[in-house]
Short mmCIF file of C-alpha atoms and ligand atoms in Angstrom, two decimals:
data_model
loop_
_atom_site.label_atom_id
_atom_site.label_comp_id
_atom_site.label_asym_id
_atom_site.label_seq_id
_atom_site.Cartn_x
_atom_site.Cartn_y
_atom_site.Cartn_z
CA MET A 145 79.79 101.57 136.35
CA LEU A 146 79.45 98.68 133.92
CA ASP A 147 82.64 97.55 132.17
CA ILE A 148 82.10 95.72 128.89
CA LEU A 149 84.71 93.28 127.61
CA LYS A 150 84.71 91.12 124.51
CA THR A 151 87.88 89.06 124.64
CA ARG A 152 89.18 86.38 126.99
CA ALA A 153 92.51 88.20 127.31
CA GLU A 154 90.80 91.44 128.43
CA LEU A 155 88.63 89.53 130.88
CA THR A 156 91.60 87.71 132.41
CA ARG A 157 93.57 90.96 132.74
CA PHE A 158 90.59 92.78 134.31
CA LEU A 159 89.95 90.03 136.85
CA ASN A 160 93.64 89.61 137.71
CA GLU A 161 93.83 93.31 138.53
CA ARG A 162 90.70 93.17 140.72
CA ARG A 163 90.84 89.77 142.34
CA SER A 164 93.22 90.54 145.19
CA GLY A 165 91.16 93.50 146.44
CA ILE A 166 87.83 91.69 146.72
CA SER A 167 86.48 88.76 148.67
CA SER A 168 84.12 87.17 146.14
CA ILE A 169 83.05 87.11 142.50
CA GLY A 170 79.56 86.12 141.33
CA LEU A 171 78.92 84.94 137.77
CA VAL A 172 75.58 85.06 135.92
CA PRO A 173 75.78 83.28 132.55
CA THR A 174 73.06 84.28 130.07
CA MET A 175 72.24 84.39 126.39
CA GLY A 176 70.98 87.97 126.61
CA ALA A 177 67.56 89.43 125.73
CA LEU A 178 67.46 90.09 129.43
CA HIS A 179 64.22 90.16 131.42
CA GLU A 180 63.34 90.33 135.11
CA GLY A 181 64.23 86.64 135.49
CA HIS A 182 67.84 87.24 134.45
CA LEU A 183 68.00 90.47 136.42
CA SER A 184 66.86 88.70 139.61
CA LEU A 185 70.02 86.56 139.30
CA VAL A 186 72.18 89.66 138.81
CA THR A 187 70.57 91.37 141.83
CA ARG A 188 71.16 88.31 143.99
CA SER A 189 74.78 88.09 142.89
CA ALA A 190 75.32 91.82 143.53
CA GLU A 191 73.92 91.35 147.05
CA GLU A 192 76.16 88.38 147.82
CA ASN A 193 79.45 89.28 146.09
CA ASP A 194 81.90 92.16 145.73
CA LEU A 195 82.01 91.81 141.97
CA THR A 196 79.27 90.57 139.64
CA VAL A 197 80.12 89.34 136.15
CA CYS A 198 77.30 88.72 133.67
CA SER A 199 78.04 86.98 130.40
CA ILE A 200 75.94 87.31 127.28
CA PHE A 201 76.78 84.65 124.74
CA VAL A 202 74.29 83.03 122.39
CA ASN A 203 76.09 79.71 122.43
CA PRO A 204 75.78 78.03 119.01
CA THR A 205 76.76 74.58 120.30
CA GLN A 206 73.68 74.31 122.54
CA PHE A 207 71.17 74.97 119.76
CA ASN A 208 70.00 71.78 118.12
CA ASP A 209 67.55 73.75 115.94
CA PRO A 210 69.34 76.18 113.53
CA SER A 211 66.20 78.31 113.08
CA ASP A 212 65.94 78.76 116.87
CA LEU A 213 69.55 80.05 116.86
CA ALA A 214 68.95 82.32 113.86
CA ARG A 215 65.92 84.03 115.39
CA TYR A 216 67.22 84.21 118.96
CA PRO A 217 66.72 87.88 120.04
CA ARG A 218 69.89 90.02 120.51
CA PRO A 219 68.86 93.45 121.87
CA VAL A 220 72.37 94.40 123.03
CA GLU A 221 71.81 98.10 123.79
CA SER A 222 68.79 97.48 125.98
CA ASP A 223 70.60 94.61 127.77
CA ILE A 224 73.47 96.97 128.59
CA ARG A 225 71.03 99.57 130.02
CA LYS A 226 69.33 96.92 132.17
CA LEU A 227 72.62 95.57 133.53
CA THR A 228 73.86 99.08 134.32
CA LYS A 229 70.70 99.74 136.37
CA THR A 230 70.86 96.38 138.17
CA GLY A 231 74.31 96.74 139.71
CA CYS A 232 76.27 94.45 137.41
CA ASP A 233 79.99 95.33 137.39
CA LEU A 234 81.22 93.57 134.29
CA LEU A 235 79.57 92.36 131.10
CA PHE A 236 81.51 89.74 129.16
CA MET A 237 80.20 89.63 125.61
CA PRO A 238 82.47 87.46 123.45
CA ASP A 239 81.76 86.37 119.89
CA ALA A 240 81.72 82.71 118.88
CA GLU A 241 85.34 82.63 117.57
CA GLU A 242 86.56 83.99 120.88
CA ILE A 243 84.92 81.14 122.82
CA TYR A 244 85.49 78.41 120.23
CA PRO A 245 88.78 79.14 118.40
CA GLU A 246 88.73 75.49 117.39
CA GLU A 247 86.08 72.80 117.26
CA GLU A 248 85.05 71.39 120.63
CA SER A 249 85.31 67.64 120.86
CA TRP A 250 85.10 66.74 124.55
CA HIS A 251 81.97 65.09 125.84
CA MET A 252 80.63 64.75 129.36
CA GLU A 253 78.88 61.67 130.63
CA LEU A 254 75.62 63.00 132.02
CA GLY A 255 73.80 59.69 132.40
CA GLU A 256 70.00 59.80 132.68
CA LEU A 257 69.99 63.62 132.71
CA GLU A 258 70.82 63.57 129.02
CA ARG A 259 68.25 60.93 128.15
CA VAL A 260 65.07 62.36 129.70
CA MET A 261 62.94 65.45 129.07
CA GLU A 262 65.17 68.30 127.73
CA GLY A 263 67.97 65.80 127.14
CA LYS A 264 65.69 63.64 125.03
CA PHE A 265 63.92 66.40 123.10
CA ARG A 266 67.05 68.51 122.50
CA PRO A 267 69.80 66.02 121.59
CA GLY A 268 73.26 67.46 122.20
CA HIS A 269 71.89 70.52 124.00
CA TYR A 270 73.48 69.77 127.37
CA GLN A 271 76.86 68.97 125.81
CA GLY A 272 76.80 72.52 124.39
CA VAL A 273 75.72 73.94 127.75
CA THR A 274 78.49 72.17 129.68
CA GLN A 275 81.10 73.18 127.08
CA VAL A 276 80.36 76.87 127.40
CA VAL A 277 79.73 76.93 131.15
CA LYS A 278 83.00 75.08 131.82
CA LYS A 279 84.84 77.71 129.75
CA LEU A 280 83.15 80.54 131.67
CA PHE A 281 83.95 78.90 135.01
CA ASP A 282 87.61 78.48 133.96
CA LEU A 283 87.88 82.08 132.76
CA VAL A 284 86.09 83.86 135.58
CA ALA A 285 86.83 81.44 138.45
CA PRO A 286 83.78 82.73 140.33
CA ASP A 287 83.08 81.98 143.99
CA ARG A 288 79.37 81.67 143.22
CA ALA A 289 77.45 81.05 139.99
CA TYR A 290 73.76 81.89 139.63
CA PHE A 291 71.24 79.92 137.58
CA GLY A 292 67.45 79.99 137.36
CA GLN A 293 65.09 77.27 138.51
CA LYS A 294 63.29 77.98 135.23
CA ASP A 295 65.89 75.67 133.61
CA TYR A 296 65.84 73.14 136.42
CA GLN A 297 67.31 70.22 134.48
CA GLN A 298 70.13 72.53 133.36
CA PHE A 299 70.80 73.33 137.02
CA LEU A 300 71.21 69.60 137.73
CA VAL A 301 73.51 69.24 134.71
CA ILE A 302 75.71 72.13 135.91
CA GLY A 303 75.75 70.44 139.32
CA GLU A 304 77.16 67.34 137.62
CA LEU A 305 79.77 69.47 135.80
CA VAL A 306 80.89 71.04 139.09
CA ARG A 307 80.99 67.64 140.81
CA GLN A 308 82.86 65.77 138.08
CA PHE A 309 85.52 68.50 137.65
CA SER A 310 85.64 69.36 141.38
CA ILE A 311 85.16 73.04 140.52
CA PRO A 312 85.48 75.07 143.72
CA LEU A 313 82.37 77.25 143.58
CA GLU A 314 78.90 77.48 145.06
CA LEU A 315 75.96 77.00 142.71
CA VAL A 316 72.91 79.10 143.51
CA CYS A 317 69.46 78.19 142.14
CA CYS A 318 67.19 81.27 141.98
CA PRO A 319 63.38 81.15 141.87
CA THR A 320 61.54 81.42 138.55
CA GLN A 321 60.23 84.93 137.86
CA ARG A 322 56.75 84.98 136.33
CA GLU A 323 54.51 87.42 134.49
CA ALA A 324 51.39 88.57 136.37
CA ASP A 325 49.30 85.71 134.91
CA GLY A 326 51.87 83.07 135.86
CA LEU A 327 53.77 82.59 132.57
CA ALA A 328 57.45 82.02 133.33
CA MET A 329 59.53 84.85 131.89
CA SER A 330 61.59 83.76 128.91
CA SER A 331 63.52 85.46 126.12
CA ARG A 332 61.47 83.36 123.70
CA ASN A 333 58.10 84.76 124.89
CA ILE A 334 58.45 87.70 122.47
CA HIS A 335 57.95 85.26 119.59
CA LEU A 336 54.42 84.42 120.77
CA SER A 337 51.51 85.92 118.82
CA PRO A 338 48.78 87.53 120.98
CA GLU A 339 46.66 84.33 120.74
CA GLU A 340 49.64 82.12 121.55
CA ARG A 341 50.58 84.38 124.47
CA LYS A 342 47.08 83.92 125.92
CA GLU A 343 47.31 80.12 125.70
CA ALA A 344 50.88 80.02 127.04
CA VAL A 345 49.50 80.64 130.53
CA LEU A 346 48.27 77.03 130.49
CA LEU A 347 51.82 75.78 131.17
CA SER A 348 51.97 77.30 134.63
CA LYS A 349 48.26 76.64 135.18
CA ALA A 350 48.81 72.91 134.56
CA LEU A 351 51.73 72.86 137.02
CA PHE A 352 49.82 74.72 139.75
CA LEU A 353 46.83 72.41 139.12
CA ILE A 354 49.03 69.36 139.70
CA ARG A 355 50.31 70.88 142.93
CA SER A 356 46.77 71.58 144.13
CA LEU A 357 45.73 67.98 143.39
CA ALA A 358 48.67 66.29 145.10
CA ASN A 359 46.73 65.62 148.31
CA GLU A 360 43.76 64.11 146.50
CA MET A 361 45.16 61.79 143.85
CA SER A 362 48.19 59.85 142.63
CA PRO A 363 50.95 61.47 140.56
CA ALA A 364 49.68 59.65 137.44
CA GLU A 365 46.14 60.95 137.95
CA ALA A 366 47.33 64.50 138.66
CA ARG A 367 49.54 64.35 135.55
CA ASP A 368 46.50 63.31 133.47
CA LYS A 369 44.59 66.36 134.76
CA GLY A 370 47.53 68.57 133.78
CA LEU A 371 47.65 67.00 130.32
CA GLU A 372 43.90 67.48 129.96
CA LEU A 373 44.25 71.19 130.70
CA LEU A 374 47.10 71.59 128.19
CA GLY A 375 45.08 69.55 125.67
CA SER A 376 42.22 72.07 125.94
CA SER A 377 44.23 74.43 123.71
CA PRO A 378 44.46 73.55 120.02
CA LEU A 379 47.60 75.71 119.78
CA ILE A 380 49.60 73.64 122.27
CA GLN A 381 51.58 70.51 121.42
CA VAL A 382 52.91 68.83 124.54
CA GLU A 383 56.45 67.42 124.37
CA TYR A 384 56.44 66.16 127.93
CA LEU A 385 54.80 66.65 131.30
CA GLU A 386 56.54 64.65 134.03
CA ILE A 387 56.31 64.38 137.77
CA ALA A 388 59.74 63.44 139.03
CA HIS A 389 62.15 63.02 141.91
CA ALA A 390 63.76 66.48 142.11
CA ASP A 391 67.31 65.14 142.58
CA THR A 392 67.37 62.46 139.88
CA LEU A 393 64.44 63.38 137.58
CA ARG A 394 63.25 59.77 137.77
CA PRO A 395 59.43 59.62 137.53
CA VAL A 396 57.57 59.12 140.82
CA THR A 397 54.55 56.83 141.10
CA ASP A 398 53.78 57.78 144.71
CA TRP A 399 54.13 61.22 146.33
CA ASN A 400 56.01 59.67 149.25
CA GLU A 401 58.59 58.02 147.03
CA ALA A 402 60.86 61.09 147.20
CA SER A 403 61.33 63.91 149.67
CA ARG A 404 61.48 66.51 146.90
CA VAL A 405 59.14 66.17 143.93
CA ILE A 406 58.98 68.45 140.89
CA ALA A 407 56.65 68.70 137.88
CA LEU A 408 58.27 69.70 134.58
CA VAL A 409 56.67 70.59 131.28
CA ALA A 410 57.71 71.43 127.70
CA VAL A 411 55.38 72.40 124.89
CA ARG A 412 55.42 73.88 121.45
CA ILE A 413 53.10 76.77 120.71
CA GLY A 414 53.33 77.55 117.01
CA GLN A 415 57.05 78.03 116.24
CA THR A 416 57.99 78.60 119.88
CA ARG A 417 59.13 76.04 122.42
CA LEU A 418 58.42 76.82 126.09
CA ILE A 419 59.40 75.05 129.30
CA ASP A 420 58.42 75.46 132.95
CA ASN A 421 58.53 73.55 136.23
CA LEU A 422 57.19 73.74 139.77
CA PHE A 423 58.14 72.03 143.02
CA ILE A 424 55.21 69.93 144.23
CA LYS A 425 57.03 68.89 147.41
CA HIS A 426 60.12 70.70 148.58
P1 AMP B 263 69.17 82.11 129.28
O1 AMP B 263 69.56 83.47 128.86
O2 AMP B 263 67.81 81.72 128.85
O3 AMP B 263 70.23 81.07 128.99
O4 AMP B 263 69.06 82.17 130.87
C1 AMP B 263 70.15 82.59 131.65
C2 AMP B 263 69.86 82.27 133.09
O5 AMP B 263 68.67 82.95 133.50
C3 AMP B 263 69.61 80.76 133.31
O6 AMP B 263 70.22 80.36 134.53
C4 AMP B 263 68.10 80.70 133.40
O7 AMP B 263 67.64 79.61 134.16
C5 AMP B 263 67.79 82.01 134.09
N1 AMP B 263 66.39 82.38 133.83
C6 AMP B 263 65.76 82.40 132.63
N2 AMP B 263 64.46 82.72 132.79
C7 AMP B 263 64.27 82.88 134.12
C8 AMP B 263 63.14 83.21 134.93
N3 AMP B 263 61.93 83.41 134.39
N4 AMP B 263 63.30 83.30 136.27
C9 AMP B 263 64.53 83.08 136.83
N5 AMP B 263 65.63 82.77 136.13
C10 AMP B 263 65.51 82.67 134.79
#
């Protein structure tokens, strides 16, 4: 059975009553409009923990574009049905006043992570992410928290949050779930027109192309081939395509420079911004 709670007080009471009888709690933070990507995190948490908490909160402080926030999908009833079927125990669905009774002023030093790629193109975004995730960690005190590789830079940022505050939990990075043609699942995909949806496949195609070329050419040359493929669509505007050290996100000039190398991409297609990434060496 899925319990649904909207206030911090109810959540704290619920967890206090349950905590002593169980050995672990898994937390899956989301912004809702759930798809198979989100549900894969819930399934993994349900397999690994006695109690799985999913949060749905469209966090205003992480949106640097007000129109993106305004049109973010909020299909609550269908999300509840999906969570019920997937073995989630508790849905925490607060409103903004519940999470931010007063203005948030604290700031985390995230170093390079906040200056490259998503950090650069979405100023302030990761401050909003760390603010809300820290609150969820404090409230739920989970043993494990589940995030998707789809937002790989976010996973590194949360790693920094956990490290800097010495939060006693295990972070789990779950593989990106894709549509049959390779497009990474995303709540924002529903905004794509049929033509845009067709071209959106080029994101993953460019990443898989780079991976297939890694034995034949340098990272810079492989990146150029990826950019060429993305450039073949007049609908796509590239924000970045980078080949980077997977632990630091510093660009690599030679495949042997790092033991784990990842390619990351962000584009705009019409009004919609899409991101994806793929490990080239793992
Ligand atoms: P969001 O609702 O977009 O904030 O995403 C909530 C969580 O689901 C984040 O940890 C995302 O990385 C993860 N997620 C989103 N899309 C996918 C996907 N296609 N595959 C796996 N995880 C995903």
